[in-house]
Amino acid sequence: MSMHDKMENSVKDEELDLLLDELFRSYGYDFTNYARASLKRRVSRLMIIDRFPSFAELLYRVRQDPAYLTRMVEELTVNVTEMFRDPQVFKTIREEVLPILATHPFIRIWHAGCATGEEVYSMAILLDEANLLHKSLLYATDLNPTAIENIRKGVFPISEMKQYSENYILSGGKHDFSKYYTAKYNWAKFDDRLKAKMIVATHNLVSDRSFNEFVLIFCRNVLIYFDKYLQDNVLTLFDDSLEKLGFLVLGSKENLRFSPIARKFKQLENRERIWRKVM
């Protein structure tokens, strides 16, 4: 049996419960309704990366070191993303959603669980190209404070730009993608004009309430980490936060079908995971 296999088996249910209790009791982070298999994988991975010989030592570190807690939360909530991810979704937004948003005097968009902000910058570029950025505000929130700090910087690895540029073209982009950023060493810094329309804040989808009324909400590939009870709670929060005829965008494996808000929404196109609030 490899060390990795041992580690995979080493986080037992009762140990995970101890860790989750500690995170909630001492720091107020409530992971109790996250998908357990996913949490176990992530805690096991953390033990390998940070070389903890036993679970007890990991737990001790979390109790004694608030700085390590930040790392723990990052690992448990990490959301891998890229610019114009699933380009067809952005193409549909470009062609079918933006013309409707254009009729609004003001456009408020919420990117919930936005991680490091690739999606937020993608949306800002779409709005800019539709000449709507000047009357838009993009609220970017995540549980992870280190992740959203990156949005304020607007800096992404230059090595990713080839992929992002391809995604951009597939989303219907007509410009040279490099016009949106300045290359410096190994980094691409995106135009401050895009960032000027973003409001960045920590927000916990599990415990925090609605804070505005939006015309478009993105929450992609976040709900897959939650159990059914928590998914329903979060979807109800989105319903409360979305104005009538507003749009909700979920990830490719996420659905409204069996949720309490399902009857109030109509799907735009089955494959695109975009719903419109009709009631």
mmCIF file of C-alpha atoms in Angstrom:
data_model
loop_
_atom_site.group_PDB
_atom_site.id
_atom_site.type_symbol
_atom_site.label_atom_id
_atom_site.label_comp_id
_atom_site.label_asym_id
_atom_site.label_seq_id
_atom_site.Cartn_x
_atom_site.Cartn_y
_atom_site.Cartn_z
ATOM 1 C CA MET A 1 0.000 0.000 0.000
ATOM 2 C CA SER A 2 1.436 3.401 -0.975
ATOM 3 C CA MET A 3 1.748 6.325 1.413
ATOM 4 C CA HIS A 4 -1.007 8.035 -0.585
ATOM 5 C CA ASP A 5 -3.359 5.085 -0.072
ATOM 6 C CA LYS A 6 -2.616 5.080 3.643
ATOM 7 C CA MET A 7 -3.408 8.760 3.827
ATOM 8 C CA GLU A 8 -6.616 8.325 1.843
ATOM 9 C CA ASN A 9 -7.723 5.791 4.424
ATOM 10 C CA SER A 10 -6.412 7.698 7.416
ATOM 11 C CA VAL A 11 -9.130 10.357 7.783
ATOM 12 C CA LYS A 12 -11.936 8.482 9.472
ATOM 13 C CA ASP A 13 -15.487 9.738 9.863
ATOM 14 C CA GLU A 14 -15.059 10.475 13.557
ATOM 15 C CA GLU A 15 -11.819 12.371 12.842
ATOM 16 C CA LEU A 16 -13.518 14.455 10.177
ATOM 17 C CA ASP A 17 -16.303 15.224 12.690
ATOM 18 C CA LEU A 18 -13.691 16.395 15.222
ATOM 19 C CA LEU A 19 -12.120 18.701 12.634
ATOM 20 C CA LEU A 20 -15.453 20.124 11.477
ATOM 21 C CA ASP A 21 -16.524 20.710 15.085
ATOM 22 C CA GLU A 22 -13.278 22.552 15.746
ATOM 23 C CA LEU A 23 -13.609 24.728 12.636
ATOM 24 C CA PHE A 24 -17.147 25.654 13.602
ATOM 25 C CA ARG A 25 -16.678 26.075 17.365
ATOM 26 C CA SER A 26 -13.461 28.100 17.242
ATOM 27 C CA TYR A 27 -13.735 29.931 13.955
ATOM 28 C CA GLY A 28 -17.377 29.880 12.836
ATOM 29 C CA TYR A 29 -16.785 27.983 9.558
ATOM 30 C CA ASP A 30 -19.605 25.514 9.048
ATOM 31 C CA PHE A 31 -18.642 22.659 6.731
ATOM 32 C CA THR A 32 -21.026 20.108 8.255
ATOM 33 C CA ASN A 33 -23.231 19.921 5.168
ATOM 34 C CA TYR A 34 -20.458 19.786 2.605
ATOM 35 C CA ALA A 35 -20.153 16.502 0.690
ATOM 36 C CA ARG A 36 -18.173 14.268 3.042
ATOM 37 C CA ALA A 37 -16.277 12.303 0.398
ATOM 38 C CA SER A 38 -14.950 15.565 -1.055
ATOM 39 C CA LEU A 39 -13.937 16.883 2.390
ATOM 40 C CA LYS A 40 -12.170 13.618 3.246
ATOM 41 C CA ARG A 41 -10.211 13.747 -0.005
ATOM 42 C CA ARG A 42 -9.181 17.326 0.617
ATOM 43 C CA VAL A 43 -8.141 16.789 4.247
ATOM 44 C CA SER A 44 -6.159 13.685 3.208
ATOM 45 C CA ARG A 45 -4.461 15.702 0.480
ATOM 46 C CA LEU A 46 -3.563 18.442 2.961
ATOM 47 C CA MET A 47 -1.986 15.872 5.306
ATOM 48 C CA ILE A 48 0.227 14.638 2.474
ATOM 49 C CA ILE A 49 1.223 18.089 1.172
ATOM 50 C CA ASP A 50 1.974 19.507 4.623
ATOM 51 C CA ARG A 51 3.541 16.263 5.873
ATOM 52 C CA PHE A 52 1.421 15.554 8.935
ATOM 53 C CA PRO A 53 2.320 12.075 10.228
ATOM 54 C CA SER A 54 -1.060 11.757 11.951
ATOM 55 C CA PHE A 55 -4.486 13.319 12.014
ATOM 56 C CA ALA A 56 -3.975 14.304 15.685
ATOM 57 C CA GLU A 57 -1.088 16.555 14.661
ATOM 58 C CA LEU A 58 -3.175 18.220 11.953
ATOM 59 C CA LEU A 59 -5.942 18.890 14.476
ATOM 60 C CA TYR A 60 -3.443 20.260 17.010
ATOM 61 C CA ARG A 61 -2.054 22.642 14.385
ATOM 62 C CA VAL A 62 -5.544 23.902 13.489
ATOM 63 C CA ARG A 63 -6.298 24.524 17.188
ATOM 64 C CA GLN A 64 -3.029 26.313 17.909
ATOM 65 C CA ASP A 65 -2.333 28.260 14.724
ATOM 66 C CA PRO A 66 -4.985 30.635 13.323
ATOM 67 C CA ALA A 67 -2.719 31.308 10.314
ATOM 68 C CA TYR A 68 -2.831 27.613 9.439
ATOM 69 C CA LEU A 69 -6.611 27.772 9.608
ATOM 70 C CA THR A 70 -6.569 30.128 6.614
ATOM 71 C CA ARG A 71 -4.668 27.502 4.637
ATOM 72 C CA MET A 72 -7.094 24.792 5.747
ATOM 73 C CA VAL A 73 -10.107 26.832 4.595
ATOM 74 C CA GLU A 74 -8.383 27.519 1.263
ATOM 75 C CA GLU A 75 -7.823 23.817 0.688
ATOM 76 C CA LEU A 76 -11.362 22.838 1.668
ATOM 77 C CA THR A 77 -12.989 25.482 -0.529
ATOM 78 C CA VAL A 78 -10.602 25.556 -3.494
ATOM 79 C CA ASN A 79 -12.507 26.009 -6.726
ATOM 80 C CA VAL A 80 -10.505 25.383 -9.897
ATOM 81 C CA THR A 81 -11.507 27.847 -12.580
ATOM 82 C CA GLU A 82 -10.380 29.544 -15.789
ATOM 83 C CA MET A 83 -11.406 32.502 -17.913
ATOM 84 C CA PHE A 84 -14.402 31.900 -20.175
ATOM 85 C CA ARG A 85 -14.658 28.369 -18.767
ATOM 86 C CA ASP A 86 -17.231 26.412 -20.813
ATOM 87 C CA PRO A 87 -17.083 29.036 -23.597
ATOM 88 C CA GLN A 88 -20.534 28.067 -24.901
ATOM 89 C CA VAL A 89 -22.076 29.339 -21.644
ATOM 90 C CA PHE A 90 -20.466 32.734 -22.191
ATOM 91 C CA LYS A 91 -21.516 32.679 -25.855
ATOM 92 C CA THR A 92 -25.137 32.152 -24.779
ATOM 93 C CA ILE A 93 -24.831 34.976 -22.239
ATOM 94 C CA ARG A 94 -23.313 37.203 -24.923
ATOM 95 C CA GLU A 95 -26.041 36.460 -27.472
ATOM 96 C CA GLU A 96 -29.180 35.864 -25.375
ATOM 97 C CA VAL A 97 -28.737 37.400 -21.926
ATOM 98 C CA LEU A 98 -26.820 40.649 -22.521
ATOM 99 C CA PRO A 99 -29.369 42.076 -25.012
ATOM 100 C CA ILE A 100 -31.988 41.719 -22.231
ATOM 101 C CA LEU A 101 -29.697 43.218 -19.578
ATOM 102 C CA ALA A 102 -29.042 46.138 -21.926
ATOM 103 C CA THR A 103 -32.647 47.282 -21.408
ATOM 104 C CA HIS A 104 -32.016 47.778 -17.643
ATOM 105 C CA PRO A 105 -30.973 51.209 -16.387
ATOM 106 C CA PHE A 106 -28.449 49.522 -14.080
ATOM 107 C CA ILE A 107 -26.987 45.999 -14.059
ATOM 108 C CA ARG A 108 -26.061 44.236 -10.795
ATOM 109 C CA ILE A 109 -24.353 40.851 -11.117
ATOM 110 C CA TRP A 110 -23.304 38.493 -8.318
ATOM 111 C CA HIS A 111 -20.475 35.980 -8.753
ATOM 112 C CA ALA A 112 -20.994 33.733 -5.713
ATOM 113 C CA GLY A 113 -18.105 31.428 -4.800
ATOM 114 C CA CYS A 114 -15.968 33.223 -7.387
ATOM 115 C CA ALA A 115 -12.585 31.840 -6.201
ATOM 116 C CA THR A 116 -9.709 33.844 -7.703
ATOM 117 C CA GLY A 117 -11.920 35.830 -10.056
ATOM 118 C CA GLU A 118 -11.315 34.490 -13.573
ATOM 119 C CA GLU A 119 -15.071 34.332 -14.163
ATOM 120 C CA VAL A 120 -15.610 37.892 -12.894
ATOM 121 C CA TYR A 121 -13.016 39.296 -15.291
ATOM 122 C CA SER A 122 -14.531 37.240 -18.132
ATOM 123 C CA MET A 123 -17.926 38.797 -17.442
ATOM 124 C CA ALA A 124 -16.457 42.308 -17.234
ATOM 125 C CA ILE A 125 -14.919 41.799 -20.690
ATOM 126 C CA LEU A 126 -18.286 40.627 -22.088
ATOM 127 C CA LEU A 127 -20.019 43.694 -20.620
ATOM 128 C CA ASP A 128 -17.291 45.959 -21.975
ATOM 129 C CA GLU A 129 -17.708 44.571 -25.486
ATOM 130 C CA ALA A 130 -21.487 45.042 -25.268
ATOM 131 C CA ASN A 131 -20.910 48.656 -24.106
ATOM 132 C CA LEU A 132 -22.641 47.867 -20.796
ATOM 133 C CA LEU A 133 -19.733 47.966 -18.336
ATOM 134 C CA HIS A 134 -20.262 51.651 -17.515
ATOM 135 C CA LYS A 135 -23.697 50.884 -16.018
ATOM 136 C CA SER A 136 -22.775 47.597 -14.312
ATOM 137 C CA LEU A 137 -21.525 46.473 -10.910
ATOM 138 C CA LEU A 138 -20.051 43.006 -10.414
ATOM 139 C CA TYR A 139 -20.145 41.695 -6.849
ATOM 140 C CA ALA A 140 -17.455 39.039 -6.383
ATOM 141 C CA THR A 141 -17.730 36.968 -3.209
ATOM 142 C CA ASP A 142 -16.086 33.873 -1.813
ATOM 143 C CA LEU A 143 -15.613 32.221 1.570
ATOM 144 C CA ASN A 144 -11.866 32.238 0.978
ATOM 145 C CA PRO A 145 -10.307 35.681 1.708
ATOM 146 C CA THR A 146 -6.975 34.875 0.043
ATOM 147 C CA ALA A 147 -8.674 33.881 -3.209
ATOM 148 C CA ILE A 148 -10.685 37.070 -3.577
ATOM 149 C CA GLU A 149 -7.630 39.207 -2.792
ATOM 150 C CA ASN A 150 -6.440 38.203 -6.255
ATOM 151 C CA ILE A 151 -9.437 39.965 -7.826
ATOM 152 C CA ARG A 152 -8.258 43.278 -6.390
ATOM 153 C CA LYS A 153 -4.868 42.679 -7.988
ATOM 154 C CA GLY A 154 -6.257 41.557 -11.361
ATOM 155 C CA VAL A 155 -3.153 39.444 -11.954
ATOM 156 C CA PHE A 156 -3.111 35.941 -13.489
ATOM 157 C CA PRO A 157 -0.300 33.634 -14.703
ATOM 158 C CA ILE A 158 0.856 34.502 -18.224
ATOM 159 C CA SER A 159 1.116 30.744 -18.913
ATOM 160 C CA GLU A 160 -2.711 30.554 -18.825
ATOM 161 C CA MET A 161 -3.288 33.265 -21.459
ATOM 162 C CA LYS A 162 -3.126 30.948 -24.471
ATOM 163 C CA GLN A 163 -5.959 28.811 -23.057
ATOM 164 C CA TYR A 164 -7.942 31.879 -21.952
ATOM 165 C CA SER A 165 -7.523 33.448 -25.388
ATOM 166 C CA GLU A 166 -8.850 30.287 -27.077
ATOM 167 C CA ASN A 167 -11.817 30.210 -24.672
ATOM 168 C CA TYR A 168 -12.461 33.900 -25.377
ATOM 169 C CA ILE A 169 -12.593 33.321 -29.159
ATOM 170 C CA LEU A 170 -14.936 30.325 -28.673
ATOM 171 C CA SER A 171 -17.195 32.533 -26.531
ATOM 172 C CA GLY A 172 -17.674 34.851 -29.515
ATOM 173 C CA GLY A 173 -14.863 37.308 -28.738
ATOM 174 C CA LYS A 174 -13.783 39.320 -31.766
ATOM 175 C CA HIS A 175 -10.739 41.224 -30.454
ATOM 176 C CA ASP A 176 -7.159 40.312 -29.780
ATOM 177 C CA PHE A 177 -7.471 39.057 -26.198
ATOM 178 C CA SER A 178 -4.099 40.590 -25.256
ATOM 179 C CA LYS A 179 -5.634 44.075 -25.478
ATOM 180 C CA TYR A 180 -7.158 43.431 -22.035
ATOM 181 C CA TYR A 181 -3.910 42.830 -20.144
ATOM 182 C CA THR A 182 -0.293 43.938 -19.829
ATOM 183 C CA ALA A 183 2.338 41.212 -19.671
ATOM 184 C CA LYS A 184 5.004 41.589 -17.003
ATOM 185 C CA TYR A 185 7.481 38.794 -16.229
ATOM 186 C CA ASN A 186 5.341 35.672 -15.630
ATOM 187 C CA TRP A 187 2.117 37.580 -15.021
ATOM 188 C CA ALA A 188 -0.697 39.188 -16.959
ATOM 189 C CA LYS A 189 -2.202 42.247 -15.284
ATOM 190 C CA PHE A 190 -5.720 43.017 -16.445
ATOM 191 C CA ASP A 191 -6.921 46.532 -17.212
ATOM 192 C CA ASP A 192 -7.905 48.516 -14.098
ATOM 193 C CA ARG A 193 -10.965 49.690 -16.018
ATOM 194 C CA LEU A 194 -12.443 46.205 -15.559
ATOM 195 C CA LYS A 195 -11.599 46.076 -11.854
ATOM 196 C CA ALA A 196 -13.175 49.492 -11.228
ATOM 197 C CA LYS A 197 -16.627 47.929 -11.632
ATOM 198 C CA MET A 198 -16.041 45.080 -9.145
ATOM 199 C CA ILE A 199 -16.986 44.964 -5.469
ATOM 200 C CA VAL A 200 -15.059 42.246 -3.655
ATOM 201 C CA ALA A 201 -16.124 40.754 -0.301
ATOM 202 C CA THR A 202 -16.036 37.559 1.724
ATOM 203 C CA HIS A 203 -19.456 35.922 1.878
ATOM 204 C CA ASN A 204 -20.342 32.521 3.280
ATOM 205 C CA LEU A 205 -23.122 30.913 1.223
ATOM 206 C CA VAL A 206 -23.847 28.593 4.157
ATOM 207 C CA SER A 207 -24.552 31.225 6.811
ATOM 208 C CA ASP A 208 -24.728 34.716 5.265
ATOM 209 C CA ARG A 209 -27.901 36.264 3.913
ATOM 210 C CA SER A 210 -28.894 38.021 0.723
ATOM 211 C CA PHE A 211 -27.400 41.506 0.459
ATOM 212 C CA ASN A 212 -28.820 42.965 -2.756
ATOM 213 C CA GLU A 213 -31.141 42.395 -5.699
ATOM 214 C CA PHE A 214 -29.397 41.125 -8.791
ATOM 215 C CA VAL A 215 -30.315 40.683 -12.426
ATOM 216 C CA LEU A 216 -27.763 37.882 -12.947
ATOM 217 C CA ILE A 217 -26.185 35.429 -10.483
ATOM 218 C CA PHE A 218 -23.295 33.068 -11.267
ATOM 219 C CA CYS A 219 -22.604 30.140 -8.952
ATOM 220 C CA ARG A 220 -20.775 27.508 -10.971
ATOM 221 C CA ASN A 221 -19.279 24.300 -9.591
ATOM 222 C CA VAL A 222 -19.806 25.275 -5.953
ATOM 223 C CA LEU A 223 -23.047 23.428 -5.175
ATOM 224 C CA ILE A 224 -21.507 20.084 -6.168
ATOM 225 C CA TYR A 225 -19.575 20.210 -2.878
ATOM 226 C CA PHE A 226 -22.785 20.602 -0.810
ATOM 227 C CA ASP A 227 -25.340 18.031 0.265
ATOM 228 C CA LYS A 228 -28.994 18.330 -0.805
ATOM 229 C CA TYR A 229 -30.090 20.261 2.293
ATOM 230 C CA LEU A 230 -27.398 22.894 1.819
ATOM 231 C CA GLN A 231 -27.948 23.089 -1.947
ATOM 232 C CA ASP A 232 -31.629 23.853 -1.359
ATOM 233 C CA ASN A 233 -30.766 26.543 1.186
ATOM 234 C CA VAL A 234 -28.310 28.229 -1.163
ATOM 235 C CA LEU A 235 -30.701 28.064 -4.125
ATOM 236 C CA THR A 236 -33.410 29.664 -1.974
ATOM 237 C CA LEU A 237 -30.899 32.400 -1.091
ATOM 238 C CA PHE A 238 -30.331 32.987 -4.820
ATOM 239 C CA ASP A 239 -34.071 33.136 -5.446
ATOM 240 C CA ASP A 240 -34.363 35.776 -2.688
ATOM 241 C CA SER A 241 -31.469 37.718 -4.237
ATOM 242 C CA LEU A 242 -32.662 37.673 -7.845
ATOM 243 C CA GLU A 243 -35.148 40.092 -9.320
ATOM 244 C CA LYS A 244 -38.037 38.754 -11.382
ATOM 245 C CA LEU A 245 -36.935 37.795 -14.910
ATOM 246 C CA GLY A 246 -33.330 37.684 -13.677
ATOM 247 C CA PHE A 247 -30.905 34.926 -14.683
ATOM 248 C CA LEU A 248 -29.121 32.213 -12.675
ATOM 249 C CA VAL A 249 -26.060 30.407 -14.083
ATOM 250 C CA LEU A 250 -24.957 27.093 -12.519
ATOM 251 C CA GLY A 251 -22.167 24.610 -13.292
ATOM 252 C CA SER A 252 -22.388 21.813 -15.837
ATOM 253 C CA LYS A 253 -23.226 19.135 -13.231
ATOM 254 C CA GLU A 254 -25.682 21.282 -11.253
ATOM 255 C CA ASN A 255 -29.438 21.511 -11.595
ATOM 256 C CA LEU A 256 -32.553 23.170 -10.226
ATOM 257 C CA ARG A 257 -34.771 20.222 -11.083
ATOM 258 C CA PHE A 258 -35.585 18.901 -7.596
ATOM 259 C CA SER A 259 -35.042 22.119 -5.658
ATOM 260 C CA PRO A 260 -37.709 24.128 -3.807
ATOM 261 C CA ILE A 261 -37.361 26.977 -6.345
ATOM 262 C CA ALA A 262 -37.625 24.826 -9.499
ATOM 263 C CA ARG A 263 -41.179 25.876 -10.418
ATOM 264 C CA LYS A 264 -40.187 29.566 -10.390
ATOM 265 C CA PHE A 265 -37.472 29.142 -13.028
ATOM 266 C CA LYS A 266 -37.352 28.202 -16.687
ATOM 267 C CA GLN A 267 -34.214 26.836 -18.301
ATOM 268 C CA LEU A 268 -32.899 28.768 -21.302
ATOM 269 C CA GLU A 269 -31.229 25.924 -23.113
ATOM 270 C CA ASN A 270 -30.791 22.524 -21.553
ATOM 271 C CA ARG A 271 -27.061 22.219 -22.187
ATOM 272 C CA GLU A 272 -26.134 25.710 -21.027
ATOM 273 C CA ARG A 273 -27.219 25.605 -17.372
ATOM 274 C CA ILE A 274 -28.823 29.056 -17.473
ATOM 275 C CA TRP A 275 -32.211 29.602 -15.838
ATOM 276 C CA ARG A 276 -34.551 32.583 -15.892
ATOM 277 C CA LYS A 277 -36.763 33.511 -12.945
ATOM 278 C CA VAL A 278 -40.282 33.654 -14.338
ATOM 279 C CA MET A 279 -42.357 33.862 -11.117
#
